[in-house]
Amino acid sequence: MPMGKSRISKRSSSSSNSYASTATTLVFLALCVLAVWMLSSNSVTPPETTTRNTITRKEPQTTTTTTTKSNLPAFEDNPGDLPDDAIKSDDEANDNGGKSQQDQKVAILPEISKDSIVDNGGDAIITDKQESSAEDLHGKESTEEQEKQKESENQNTEESSFTQNQRIEETTSEESKQTSNNNEESEQNRVSEENNIENQKPNENIQMPDELDQEKRLQQQLKEDESRENTQESQYNEDQQQQQQEQQPKDVEMSNIEEKPETQPQKEYQDESQQTQAGNQETQQKEDNKEEGNTESNKGTESNTVETFPAVENTVIPKESKESKKSWATQATQSANEKERRKDKSSGNEGLYETTWQLCNVTAGPDYIPCLDNEKAVKKLRSTKHFEHRERHCPEEGPSCLVQVPEGYKKPIEWPKSRDKIWYHNVPHTKLAEVKGHQNWVKVTGEFLTFPGGGTQFIHGALHYIDFLQQSVPAIAWGKQTRVILDVGCGVASFGGYLFDRNVIAMSFAPKDEHEAQVQFALERGIPAISAVMGSQRLQFPSRVFDVVHCARCRVPWHADDGLHLLELNRVLRPGGYFVWSATPVYQKLPEDVEIWKAMSSLTASMCWELVTIKKDKLNSVGAAIYRKPTTNDCYNQRKHKRPPMCKEDDDPNAAWYVPLQACMHPVPVDSAERGTKWPEPWPRRVQTPPYWLNSSQMGIYGKPSPQDFATDHEHWKRVVSKSYLTSLGISWSNVRNVMDMRAVYGGFAAALKDVPVWVMNVVNIDSPDTLPIIYERGLFGIYHDWCESFSTYPRTYDLLHADHLFSRLKKRCKLAPVMAEVDRIVRPGGKLIVRDESSIFREVENLLKSLHWEVHVTISKNQEGLLSAQKGDWRPDTYVDSS
């Protein structure tokens, strides 16, 4: 059936016979010309191809009888009555969120045969092969067509005129590439033609569409589309870089929302929308309707970057990718003996708090550490041989009581003066001064506790002792090759306190024992320390992360229990790292010392540790033995007795959350791409350099390849800290020394503060991707922890806590009231809390803090992310928890 007949609409003729005769003659001549032209054409397409591979656009229905979309078969490329964009995948739809409707349709063209594209519901034919096929049919049946036209001259005259006008109209529509405006204009033109058709002159000037020009335009479209597909992958990275360069830092926006609640956020949204529109060649319709264009653009950007980067990068930290969690292990999965936490079975109405807080009624009083002062749990222990009573024993549910403040408590002295003296009433303990005063640990001087900088092994000062160690082994290179050390049995941590002068940070730890408040002294002085013990469980650190491990009369029997505790140090010591042992067996000849030295010599040799040197410090009359961990497995393989044994292959050296100690060794990594085969970059270059072992094929936390993810996080926190935290939150940083990042990822927040005189304890949550090795690799330190439990630190020991997207995740596992009580316990009076999280959690957090009499400031951004800053006051309840 000729295609012209399918578009016949039946109308009554009102033209005169002469008018019809003239029109009929012209039509006949035109058809003859077409027939001759078609005979010379070499591009004939089978009729069936003109229906299968088509892209249709729905036109408003007119009074003509046309073949509509609902009458067409629903082939793969012709989805029946579905919307045009329904044939695209979700990813394609998201990618074109910022494009116009016209651009979205063009983007599909490369997947469809260019030989068959029908516009306006199948009425217009826009390609050479389809034109040839259709007109060839006209040529074959020209005789029959002529006879039928003679029988109905008036009717055919109007139909031919309408059909040719419609061809011109639709060809013009295709050339102009109009979208929704085009549909309205076409409808208006048709109505106008129907109303005035009788007054029209004969179509003497009608010309056939220029098929050659259309083919060129189609080829150009296809080339443009192919180019767009080839550059689609790189376009995202370019857009992100442009946004980072041109947009204002997100924290400036949030910090100024209170003053400019609408102007600043709206401006940033428009800036980002305009950037997206510029790259996508917006049509005239979007230029005229900017608000609608901005909405489309933002939706498209958000869809593209879901779980990777937010729609407005200058508002929130990039969100974690769900897919990335498959690439990263967590302490919860690594640690076989990880304690199960009870999930929060609340009804979801915890945001409405009418909490009545009370003081904790405990023996420890102002020094209460819930997980270390659990008297009921300690009484149930079967043995204390390995100092189990000094280890963590947390209550089944975190306490919701508040810790009292010592009488006479004062605002802490600022660093660096605090390294030399603190207020006595802030840590009112004198026993250590009585026992260790002669060794220059601590002394009572009026209303102060003073610290001469000495220790059992360095009575004449820590700095001399530090330099003595480097002179003994120049390769230690404090502050360059050696950046992060572990100080075992630290006392009041003077060794770590003076290492700051050499650009070295020390993770100092000691148990809460008869050396009364030694770790509390360290923290009050502004020196990093935790309460921990070499007991029956692994230390809460990853394997192979410390450059040096130090023990100065730390009272740990390293040779006992088949070297159980020394083997734990071997686990956390970096291959090629040093163990510094300064103790009496090294330089004294008492029978006990000689026996210990003999046992240690045998043990270290069987562990393949090299005894680098034994040096004596004449000033302090002490000596130090310095060992080095091997960098290969050759020695392990050549041992005769294989004692201590190598750990089983399924024993994960990074598992550290409630994992029992084992008297075995893990092999040294040998793969050049594995962590531990190379020494980190020298400080400070290592803080900003992605670790060599980060694999580009592994997805990072935010969805990019790991090295790029690392760099993005680093730049993000540099911007946040410099543009917001240091200037816009009203924090007096001279009063800030001890800082904790409660949910660190790559350590970007701590890295951004490296030039500020503070130290940051990076906490990696046990249910988060295990990124703590990365933090150590860049010259920072941290620890694993579960915030459903109390932290192993004394009360009032941190000046600032930082919680980035912590509470919204934590609420899924435990109640927030005990967590906020723990925050209140850790922070000093006058200390700060910064929370960045989903706005849905802010009501509950804000209400809890206000019930604790904290001063709270909340700023919510446009995309439901927010910033909360709060300051702790001096308020304490008047009543105690009932001891019964």
JSON list of C-alpha atoms in Angstrom, two decimals, residues 35 45 157 214 354 480 482 532 653:
[
{"chain": "A", "resi": 35, "resn": "ALA", "atom": "CA", "xyz": [8.97, 8.22, -10.82]},
{"chain": "A", "resi": 45, "resn": "THR", "atom": "CA", "xyz": [15.45, -0.27, 1.19]},
{"chain": "A", "resi": 157, "resn": "THR", "atom": "CA", "xyz": [-6.32, 18.07, -4.53]},
{"chain": "A", "resi": 214, "resn": "GLN", "atom": "CA", "xyz": [19.59, 15.91, 5.60]},
{"chain": "A", "resi": 354, "resn": "GLU", "atom": "CA", "xyz": [13.32, 14.50, 78.79]},
{"chain": "A", "resi": 480, "resn": "LYS", "atom": "CA", "xyz": [62.28, 11.93, 58.81]},
{"chain": "A", "resi": 482, "resn": "THR", "atom": "CA", "xyz": [60.98, 7.70, 62.02]},
{"chain": "A", "resi": 532, "resn": "ALA", "atom": "CA", "xyz": [46.09, -0.14, 78.05]},
{"chain": "A", "resi": 653, "resn": "PRO", "atom": "CA", "xyz": [47.54, -10.10, 61.59]}
]
